[in-house]
Amino acid sequence: MTDEQEKGAAEQIRVGVLGARGRMGVEVCKAVDAATDMELVAMVDQGDWLFNASDAGAEVMVDFTTPDVVMDNLHWCIDQGISAVVGTTGFTEQRLERVRGWLDRKPGVGVVIAPNFGIGAVLMMQFAARAARHFESVEIIEQHHPRKLDAPSGTAAHTARLIAAARAEAGLGPAPDATKDEVAGARGADIDGVRVHAVRATGLVAHQEVLFGTTGETLTIRHDSYDRVSFMPGVLLAVRAVRNRPGLTLGLDALLD
Ligand SMILES: NC(=O)c1ccc[n+]([C@@H]2O[C@H](COP(=O)([O-])OP(=O)(O)OC[C@H]3O[C@@H](n4cnc5c(N)ncnc54)[C@H](O)[C@@H]3O)[C@@H](O)[C@H]2O)c1
Ligand SMILES: O=C(O)C1=N[C@H](C(=O)O)CCC1
């Protein structure tokens, strides 16, 4: 059987991509196109009509756009009864509550929102959450390409919250730190008591280190995405799962178990 015949033989998931001309969108379109169980039915970018996607019969929309537009896109998808896989950053607890509200009115629709679709990155966050209660000190250093619009990264913010929750559960207080910030920002951003440092440099893609310290030892947990193809297995996994997971799924963890 040729690839095309194989594609036609099995039932295919009809997928649309929002942000299709962006760095991630281009990779997602290639990955969906190459998947034998998926059909790429819509490629939407800024200025295109969203209705093209519903006219094309998209069952799942993948969104890699910008924090400014992702909520409107997601609201539209849910309203149309189209499930969504979202990698775009900027999801605060308030935003997630709004998404849950929209989903309550469309019980059959599924949405997966993940701060990072790299399988290694998901494991890095899990390992960091597990290590958190054993160390007095922790800092996060995220490193990305300089065209990234937001700082800190969604991954770093999510990791910081996971670590903060684990420290609170273990009854750990603030990490020791007698340093006075002589220049604003020198000690990084504070997310729930965890310091996060954002580095931007040409040549980088997406990298993160979580540095733990306690008396006499440190532990560094590091993940590197050298190429955006690293996110594609996670994106495709979510596309395959999302229609069978009504409501909101946060992160890839539940899909990897
Ligand atoms: N979750 C993950 O694993 C992961 C991985 C990489 C990037 N990201 C996030 O994904 C987002 C996109 O990253 P990128 O590097 O591809 O950015 P990018 O700037 O290269 O691409 C964004 C694209 O969205 C398009 N766009 C803007 N408004 C739109 C609209 N209303 N409708 C449709 N398209 C629109 C832009 O024209 C652009 O082509 C960022 O928030 C980034 O942090 C997440
Ligand atoms: O390149 C980006 O932009 C990335 N964004 C996500 C984040 O902010 O964590 C995931 C990694 C790449």
PDB file of N, CA and C in Angstrom, residues 15 22 36 94 106 133 207 230:
ATOM      1  N   VAL A  15      -7.634  17.553  11.101  1.00  0.00           N
ATOM      2  CA  VAL A  15      -6.912  18.487  11.974  1.00  0.00           C
ATOM      3  C   VAL A  15      -6.712  19.839  11.283  1.00  0.00           C
ATOM      4  N   GLY A  22       3.732  30.067  11.689  1.00  0.00           N
ATOM      5  CA  GLY A  22       4.718  30.353  12.740  1.00  0.00           C
ATOM      6  C   GLY A  22       5.759  29.246  12.853  1.00  0.00           C
ATOM      7  N   THR A  36      -0.205   8.993   9.419  1.00  0.00           N
ATOM      8  CA  THR A  36      -1.122   8.238   8.560  1.00  0.00           C
ATOM      9  C   THR A  36      -2.556   8.259   9.082  1.00  0.00           C
ATOM     10  N   GLN A  94      -6.918  32.358  36.073  1.00  0.00           N
ATOM     11  CA  GLN A  94      -8.153  33.046  35.644  1.00  0.00           C
ATOM     12  C   GLN A  94      -8.533  32.624  34.221  1.00  0.00           C
ATOM     13  N   LYS A 106     -20.375  23.064  26.612  1.00  0.00           N
ATOM     14  CA  LYS A 106     -20.181  22.166  25.453  1.00  0.00           C
ATOM     15  C   LYS A 106     -19.611  20.847  25.959  1.00  0.00           C
ATOM     16  N   ARG A 133      10.938  18.492  47.640  1.00  0.00           N
ATOM     17  CA  ARG A 133      10.810  18.466  49.103  1.00  0.00           C
ATOM     18  C   ARG A 133      12.121  18.100  49.805  1.00  0.00           C
ATOM     19  N   HIS A 207      15.338  25.496  26.485  1.00  0.00           N
ATOM     20  CA  HIS A 207      16.172  24.762  27.448  1.00  0.00           C
ATOM     21  C   HIS A 207      15.776  25.183  28.863  1.00  0.00           C
ATOM     22  N   SER A 230      11.148  18.158  18.361  1.00  0.00           N
ATOM     23  CA  SER A 230      11.073  17.490  19.674  1.00  0.00           C
ATOM     24  C   SER A 230       9.675  17.606  20.290  1.00  0.00           C
TER      25      SER A 230
END
